[in-house]
Short mmCIF file of C-alpha atoms and ligand atoms in Angstrom, two decimals:
data_model
loop_
_atom_site.label_atom_id
_atom_site.label_comp_id
_atom_site.label_asym_id
_atom_site.label_seq_id
_atom_site.Cartn_x
_atom_site.Cartn_y
_atom_site.Cartn_z
CA MET A 1 -35.02 -8.42 11.22
CA PRO A 2 -35.16 -7.90 7.43
CA PRO A 3 -33.58 -4.63 6.21
CA THR A 4 -35.98 -1.71 5.66
CA PRO A 5 -36.45 -1.02 1.94
CA CYS A 6 -36.12 2.51 0.55
CA SER A 7 -39.54 4.15 0.69
CA ILE A 8 -39.14 5.55 -2.83
CA CYS A 9 -37.60 2.81 -4.99
CA GLN A 10 -38.64 -0.10 -2.71
CA ARG A 11 -35.64 -2.03 -4.08
CA GLU A 12 -32.57 -0.80 -2.29
CA ARG A 13 -31.97 -0.97 1.42
CA ALA A 14 -32.76 2.28 3.28
CA MET A 15 -29.50 3.79 4.55
CA LEU A 16 -30.74 7.01 6.12
CA ARG A 17 -33.76 8.79 7.47
CA ARG A 18 -34.43 12.01 5.60
CA PRO A 19 -34.54 14.89 8.13
CA LYS A 20 -37.13 16.93 6.21
CA THR A 21 -39.76 14.21 5.83
CA LEU A 22 -38.45 11.34 8.02
CA GLN A 23 -38.70 9.01 4.99
CA ARG A 24 -36.27 6.08 5.01
CA LEU A 25 -34.25 6.25 1.81
CA CYS A 26 -31.37 4.63 0.01
CA ARG A 27 -28.48 6.90 -0.89
CA SER A 28 -29.34 7.15 -4.59
CA CYS A 29 -32.92 8.21 -3.89
CA PHE A 30 -31.73 10.72 -1.28
CA TYR A 31 -29.34 12.29 -3.80
CA ALA A 32 -32.11 12.34 -6.39
CA VAL A 33 -34.70 14.05 -4.16
CA PHE A 34 -32.20 16.57 -2.81
CA GLU A 35 -30.95 17.56 -6.27
CA THR A 36 -34.44 17.59 -7.77
CA GLU A 37 -35.77 19.87 -5.04
CA VAL A 38 -32.94 22.37 -5.61
CA HIS A 39 -33.63 22.22 -9.36
CA GLN A 40 -37.34 22.82 -8.74
CA THR A 41 -36.53 25.82 -6.51
CA ILE A 42 -34.34 27.27 -9.27
CA GLN A 43 -37.02 26.71 -11.90
CA ARG A 44 -40.00 27.85 -9.85
CA HIS A 45 -38.35 31.14 -8.93
CA GLY A 46 -36.67 31.72 -12.29
CA LEU A 47 -33.30 32.26 -10.63
CA PHE A 48 -31.22 32.04 -13.81
CA LYS A 49 -31.45 32.66 -17.47
CA ARG A 50 -29.38 31.07 -20.18
CA GLY A 51 -25.97 32.70 -20.61
CA ASP A 52 -25.83 34.10 -17.04
CA ARG A 53 -22.38 34.37 -15.51
CA VAL A 54 -22.89 33.22 -11.92
CA ALA A 55 -20.46 33.55 -8.99
CA ILE A 56 -20.86 31.04 -6.17
CA GLY A 57 -19.94 32.71 -2.88
CA ALA A 58 -17.47 30.07 -1.65
CA SER A 59 -16.19 29.91 1.90
CA GLY A 60 -15.01 26.29 1.89
CA GLY A 61 -17.79 25.42 4.39
CA LYS A 62 -20.38 22.69 3.84
CA ASP A 63 -23.13 24.90 2.40
CA SER A 64 -21.12 26.64 -0.29
CA THR A 65 -19.18 23.46 -1.14
CA VAL A 66 -22.40 21.49 -1.66
CA LEU A 67 -23.85 24.44 -3.58
CA ALA A 68 -20.87 24.52 -5.95
CA TYR A 69 -21.08 20.76 -6.48
CA VAL A 70 -24.86 20.66 -7.01
CA LEU A 71 -25.02 23.76 -9.19
CA LYS A 72 -22.33 22.44 -11.48
CA LEU A 73 -24.14 19.10 -11.65
CA LEU A 74 -27.57 20.67 -12.36
CA ASN A 75 -26.08 23.08 -14.90
CA GLU A 76 -24.80 20.07 -16.85
CA ARG A 77 -27.79 17.79 -16.22
CA TYR A 78 -30.47 20.30 -17.22
CA ASP A 79 -28.34 22.41 -19.56
CA TYR A 80 -29.01 25.73 -17.78
CA GLY A 81 -26.32 27.34 -19.93
CA LEU A 82 -24.59 29.07 -16.99
CA GLU A 83 -20.97 30.09 -16.71
CA LEU A 84 -19.97 29.34 -13.11
CA PHE A 85 -17.24 30.88 -10.96
CA LEU A 86 -16.13 30.55 -7.35
CA LEU A 87 -15.82 33.84 -5.49
CA SER A 88 -14.21 33.90 -2.05
CA VAL A 89 -13.66 36.66 0.44
CA ASP A 90 -10.52 36.62 2.56
CA GLU A 91 -11.43 38.48 5.73
CA GLY A 92 -7.90 38.13 7.10
CA ILE A 93 -8.62 35.74 10.00
CA THR A 94 -5.45 33.83 10.80
CA GLY A 95 -6.00 30.17 11.61
CA TYR A 96 -9.48 30.15 10.12
CA ARG A 97 -9.92 31.78 6.74
CA ASP A 98 -6.43 30.94 5.52
CA ASP A 99 -7.21 27.24 6.14
CA SER A 100 -10.71 27.37 4.65
CA LEU A 101 -9.36 29.10 1.53
CA GLU A 102 -7.11 26.10 0.99
CA THR A 103 -10.30 24.01 0.82
CA VAL A 104 -11.78 26.42 -1.74
CA LYS A 105 -8.63 26.10 -3.84
CA ARG A 106 -8.99 22.33 -3.80
CA ASN A 107 -12.69 22.72 -4.79
CA ARG A 108 -11.56 24.92 -7.68
CA ASP A 109 -9.45 22.04 -8.95
CA GLN A 110 -11.97 19.29 -8.11
CA TYR A 111 -14.87 21.06 -9.88
CA ALA A 112 -12.76 22.78 -12.55
CA LEU A 113 -14.28 26.20 -11.78
CA PRO A 114 -12.35 29.49 -11.98
CA LEU A 115 -11.74 31.07 -8.56
CA LYS A 116 -11.42 34.73 -7.57
CA ILE A 117 -10.33 35.64 -4.03
CA ILE A 118 -10.84 39.18 -2.83
CA SER A 119 -9.51 40.39 0.53
CA TYR A 120 -10.51 42.98 3.12
CA GLU A 121 -6.85 43.96 3.23
CA GLU A 122 -6.79 44.95 -0.45
CA LEU A 123 -10.25 46.56 -0.40
CA TYR A 124 -10.23 48.35 2.94
CA GLY A 125 -6.65 48.26 4.21
CA TRP A 126 -7.82 46.28 7.27
CA THR A 127 -7.91 42.58 8.15
CA MET A 128 -10.43 41.15 10.60
CA ASP A 129 -7.52 40.27 12.92
CA ARG A 130 -6.67 43.98 13.16
CA ILE A 131 -10.32 45.03 13.38
CA VAL A 132 -10.82 42.68 16.35
CA GLU A 133 -7.75 44.19 17.99
CA ALA A 134 -9.32 47.63 17.55
CA VAL A 135 -12.98 46.92 18.37
CA GLY A 136 -12.82 43.83 20.61
CA ARG A 137 -14.91 40.70 20.20
CA LYS A 138 -18.34 42.13 20.68
CA ASN A 139 -19.12 43.99 17.47
CA ASN A 140 -16.63 42.36 15.12
CA CYS A 141 -19.31 40.54 13.11
CA THR A 142 -21.04 43.86 12.32
CA PHE A 143 -17.88 45.04 10.55
CA CYS A 144 -17.32 41.69 8.93
CA GLY A 145 -20.89 41.37 7.62
CA VAL A 146 -20.96 44.87 6.11
CA PHE A 147 -17.54 44.48 4.52
CA ARG A 148 -18.28 41.00 3.17
CA ARG A 149 -21.47 42.06 1.46
CA GLN A 150 -19.68 44.84 -0.35
CA ALA A 151 -16.58 42.70 -1.03
CA LEU A 152 -18.72 40.08 -2.78
CA ASP A 153 -20.29 42.76 -4.97
CA ARG A 154 -16.89 44.20 -5.82
CA GLY A 155 -15.49 40.75 -6.58
CA ALA A 156 -18.52 40.06 -8.78
CA LEU A 157 -17.91 43.28 -10.72
CA LEU A 158 -14.28 42.26 -11.25
CA LEU A 159 -15.43 38.87 -12.57
CA GLY A 160 -18.08 40.52 -14.72
CA VAL A 161 -20.81 38.24 -13.36
CA ASP A 162 -24.57 38.92 -13.41
CA HIS A 163 -25.48 37.04 -10.30
CA ILE A 164 -24.10 35.83 -6.95
CA VAL A 165 -25.49 32.69 -5.33
CA THR A 166 -24.90 32.01 -1.66
CA GLY A 167 -25.23 28.83 0.39
CA HIS A 168 -27.84 30.20 2.85
CA ASN A 169 -30.02 27.25 3.75
CA ALA A 170 -33.54 26.86 5.19
CA ASP A 171 -32.25 26.84 8.78
CA ASP A 172 -30.40 30.15 8.17
CA VAL A 173 -33.53 31.77 6.72
CA ALA A 174 -35.80 30.48 9.52
CA GLU A 175 -33.31 31.69 12.15
CA THR A 176 -33.24 35.13 10.56
CA VAL A 177 -37.04 35.26 10.50
CA LEU A 178 -37.09 34.43 14.22
CA MET A 179 -34.39 37.01 14.99
CA ASN A 180 -36.22 39.75 13.10
CA ILE A 181 -39.45 38.91 14.92
CA LEU A 182 -37.65 38.92 18.29
CA ARG A 183 -36.11 42.30 17.45
CA GLY A 184 -39.35 43.68 16.03
CA ASP A 185 -37.54 44.51 12.80
CA ILE A 186 -40.49 44.48 10.43
CA ALA A 187 -38.61 46.09 7.54
CA ARG A 188 -36.02 43.31 7.48
CA LEU A 189 -38.55 40.58 8.10
CA GLN A 190 -39.90 40.34 4.59
CA ARG A 191 -36.57 41.05 2.92
CA CYS A 192 -34.91 38.15 4.74
CA THR A 193 -37.25 35.61 3.18
CA GLU A 194 -36.71 36.81 -0.39
CA ILE A 195 -35.02 34.14 -2.47
CA MET A 196 -33.59 36.70 -4.87
CA THR A 197 -32.69 40.35 -4.58
CA ALA A 198 -32.46 42.45 -7.70
CA GLY A 199 -29.20 44.04 -8.76
CA ASP A 200 -28.96 47.76 -9.44
CA ALA A 201 -26.96 50.32 -11.32
CA GLU A 202 -24.94 51.37 -8.26
CA GLY A 203 -22.96 48.17 -8.00
CA ALA A 204 -25.12 45.72 -6.03
CA VAL A 205 -25.31 42.49 -8.01
CA ARG A 206 -28.37 40.21 -8.17
CA ARG A 207 -28.20 37.59 -5.41
CA SER A 208 -30.06 34.41 -4.71
CA LYS A 209 -30.25 31.49 -2.31
CA PRO A 210 -30.90 28.23 -4.21
CA PHE A 211 -30.78 26.35 -0.86
CA LYS A 212 -33.53 28.46 0.70
CA TYR A 213 -35.67 25.35 1.25
CA ALA A 214 -32.81 22.85 1.83
CA TYR A 215 -32.38 21.70 5.43
CA GLU A 216 -28.94 22.08 6.98
CA LYS A 217 -28.97 18.45 8.13
CA GLU A 218 -29.61 17.28 4.57
CA ILE A 219 -26.76 19.43 3.24
CA VAL A 220 -24.44 17.85 5.82
CA MET A 221 -25.73 14.38 4.91
CA TYR A 222 -25.26 15.04 1.20
CA ALA A 223 -21.69 16.29 1.75
CA TYR A 224 -20.93 13.32 3.99
CA PHE A 225 -22.24 10.57 1.71
CA LYS A 226 -20.75 12.20 -1.40
CA LYS A 227 -17.44 12.60 0.48
CA LEU A 228 -17.17 16.25 -0.53
CA ASP A 229 -14.11 18.15 0.60
CA TYR A 230 -15.23 20.91 2.97
CA PHE A 231 -13.96 22.83 5.96
CA SER A 232 -15.95 22.48 9.17
CA THR A 233 -14.25 24.68 11.76
CA GLU A 234 -16.16 27.66 13.22
CA CYS A 235 -14.74 31.15 12.90
CA ILE A 236 -12.54 31.97 15.90
CA TYR A 237 -14.33 35.33 16.30
CA SER A 238 -17.84 33.90 16.22
CA PRO A 239 -19.76 35.22 19.24
CA ASN A 240 -23.17 36.01 17.72
CA ALA A 241 -24.99 34.97 20.87
CA TYR A 242 -28.35 36.25 19.67
CA ARG A 243 -28.36 34.06 16.57
CA GLY A 244 -27.25 31.21 18.85
CA TYR A 245 -30.48 31.55 20.88
CA ALA A 246 -32.59 31.53 17.71
CA ARG A 247 -30.64 28.50 16.43
CA ALA A 248 -31.06 26.53 19.65
CA PHE A 249 -34.80 27.32 19.71
CA LEU A 250 -35.16 26.28 16.06
CA LYS A 251 -33.34 22.98 16.67
CA ASP A 252 -35.72 22.23 19.56
CA LEU A 253 -38.71 22.95 17.35
CA GLU A 254 -37.29 20.80 14.54
CA ALA A 255 -36.72 17.90 16.96
CA SER A 256 -40.40 17.83 17.86
CA ARG A 257 -41.72 18.68 14.38
CA PRO A 258 -39.40 18.57 11.34
CA SER A 259 -41.67 20.82 9.27
CA ALA A 260 -41.11 23.68 11.76
CA ILE A 261 -38.25 25.09 9.66
CA LEU A 262 -40.33 25.35 6.50
CA ASP A 263 -43.35 26.54 8.48
CA ILE A 264 -41.37 29.47 9.90
CA ILE A 265 -40.09 30.42 6.42
CA HIS A 266 -43.63 30.31 5.04
CA ALA A 267 -44.88 32.40 7.97
CA GLY A 268 -42.14 34.97 7.26
CA GLU A 269 -43.13 35.05 3.58
CA ALA A 270 -46.76 35.57 4.44
CA LEU A 271 -46.22 38.47 6.82
CA LEU A 272 -46.86 41.58 4.81
CA ILE A 273 -45.05 44.85 5.40
CA ARG A 274 -47.39 47.34 6.99
CA ALA A 275 -48.01 50.38 4.84
CA ASP A 276 -46.67 52.73 7.52
CA VAL A 277 -43.28 50.98 7.85
CA LYS A 278 -40.71 53.26 6.26
CA MET A 279 -38.39 51.32 3.95
CA PRO A 280 -34.94 52.81 3.26
CA THR A 281 -34.47 54.32 -0.18
CA GLN A 282 -31.30 53.37 -2.03
CA GLY A 283 -28.85 55.91 -3.39
CA GLN A 284 -25.12 56.13 -3.94
CA CYS A 285 -22.37 56.61 -1.35
CA GLU A 286 -20.80 60.05 -1.73
CA ARG A 287 -17.36 58.62 -1.09
CA CYS A 288 -16.98 55.28 -2.82
CA GLY A 289 -20.02 55.24 -5.08
CA TYR A 290 -21.38 51.98 -3.68
CA VAL A 291 -25.09 51.50 -3.00
CA ALA A 292 -26.15 53.34 0.18
CA SER A 293 -29.34 54.33 1.95
CA ASN A 294 -27.63 57.37 3.52
CA ARG A 295 -25.02 59.92 2.46
CA LEU A 296 -22.26 57.36 3.07
CA CYS A 297 -22.49 53.60 2.71
CA LYS A 298 -22.18 51.57 5.89
CA ALA A 299 -18.70 50.30 4.95
CA CYS A 300 -17.37 53.88 4.59
CA VAL A 301 -18.91 54.83 7.95
CA LEU A 302 -17.26 51.83 9.64
CA LEU A 303 -13.93 52.55 7.93
CA GLU A 304 -14.07 56.18 9.02
CA GLY A 305 -14.40 55.03 12.62
CA LEU A 306 -11.60 52.47 12.31
CA ASN A 307 -9.20 54.88 10.64
CA ARG A 308 -9.85 57.65 13.15
CA GLY A 309 -9.33 55.34 16.10
CA LEU A 310 -13.06 55.61 16.96
CA PRO A 311 -14.32 52.14 16.02
CA LYS A 312 -17.64 52.60 17.87
CA LEU A 313 -18.53 55.49 15.57
CA GLY A 314 -19.89 53.23 12.89
CA ILE A 315 -21.85 50.90 15.13
CA SER A 316 -23.63 53.52 17.15
CA GLY A 317 -26.44 53.60 14.61
CA ARG A 318 -25.28 56.89 13.11
CA ALA A 319 -25.32 56.64 9.38
CA SER A 320 -23.30 59.76 8.68
CA VAL A 321 -20.06 61.04 10.14
CA PRO A 322 -18.59 64.49 10.41
CA ASP A 323 -16.45 65.47 7.46
CA GLY A 324 -12.89 64.34 7.97
CA PRO A 325 -10.08 63.00 5.86
CA ALA A 326 -11.52 61.14 2.90
CA VAL A 327 -11.40 57.47 3.79
CA SER A 328 -13.26 55.19 1.48
CA ALA A 329 -13.64 51.56 0.64
CA LYS A 330 -10.79 51.24 -1.84
CA GLN A 331 -11.78 50.51 -5.37
CA PRO A 332 -10.14 47.29 -6.52
FE1 SF4 B 1 -16.81 37.34 10.18
FE2 SF4 B 1 -18.14 37.05 12.49
FE3 SF4 B 1 -18.47 35.29 10.48
FE4 SF4 B 1 -16.17 35.37 11.82
S1 SF4 B 1 -18.19 34.83 12.67
S2 SF4 B 1 -16.40 35.24 9.58
S3 SF4 B 1 -15.96 37.56 12.26
S4 SF4 B 1 -19.07 37.46 10.48
#
């Protein structure tokens, strides 16, 4: 049987089937369409402006590694005029994050990008290993997620950057849409589809997801064919069963109709917030000064619980705690 030609250039032999469209493509055309689509997303949504200092949230995993590679490439190819940095958070997870940070350090050298690593230990006086000892394996990701968000903002302030980009891909966004629908969380539903969130005066830095429309399978394919150096082990504390259900459901949908991922994102974008849904107003944490929708920011509430030996305090849904010894997210 003669080899199948690439459906774009018609010259080269097709080496892969593109997961998003099922087109048979040669490697060069796959690279070209993948990179061009990310460029178009950046342009269409006006993610950057010339002179921006941009931190790439780098975990060493496939998404952030491909993001660092592609963003550097597009910045040079289209002369965006960006100053790029790698910003990593060390959660203090022995046997996982220490290894993945070694990958980020190699990426720093491979892509010649400055790297800043910021740790939970230095910011909060706790590592995730110790938090898991205190809270068990059920709610650990709640602590980790809250602390990471703030740690990235604090790292960005230290670097003096205007913008953080993260490697969230289309599958991540579609999963989050599904989870918010399943939980009936209308307020989060629209926010989770936003490609960019604005920064503010209280320390939250502008964030965006240039891979919002990039399929996970294509990111893996791109990393594989380009032989990028990334870390593929799952976090040892990863339970997140609920997201697992949404992920499994999404993969089933994708198997029967590849456009399902984009369709779910578009459905999430189209669902308007009802006028009577109360959105939280943003203020400043009384303790650490970080952005907060209550008297204390969520990180300070969680820290208060940890430091008082009452780790459930912060995850019970209570946003404020009784006055006690001042325990705050340490300023770097
Ligand atoms: Fe943190 Fe949970 Fe992710 Fe592990 S799986 S890095 S504990 S959020």
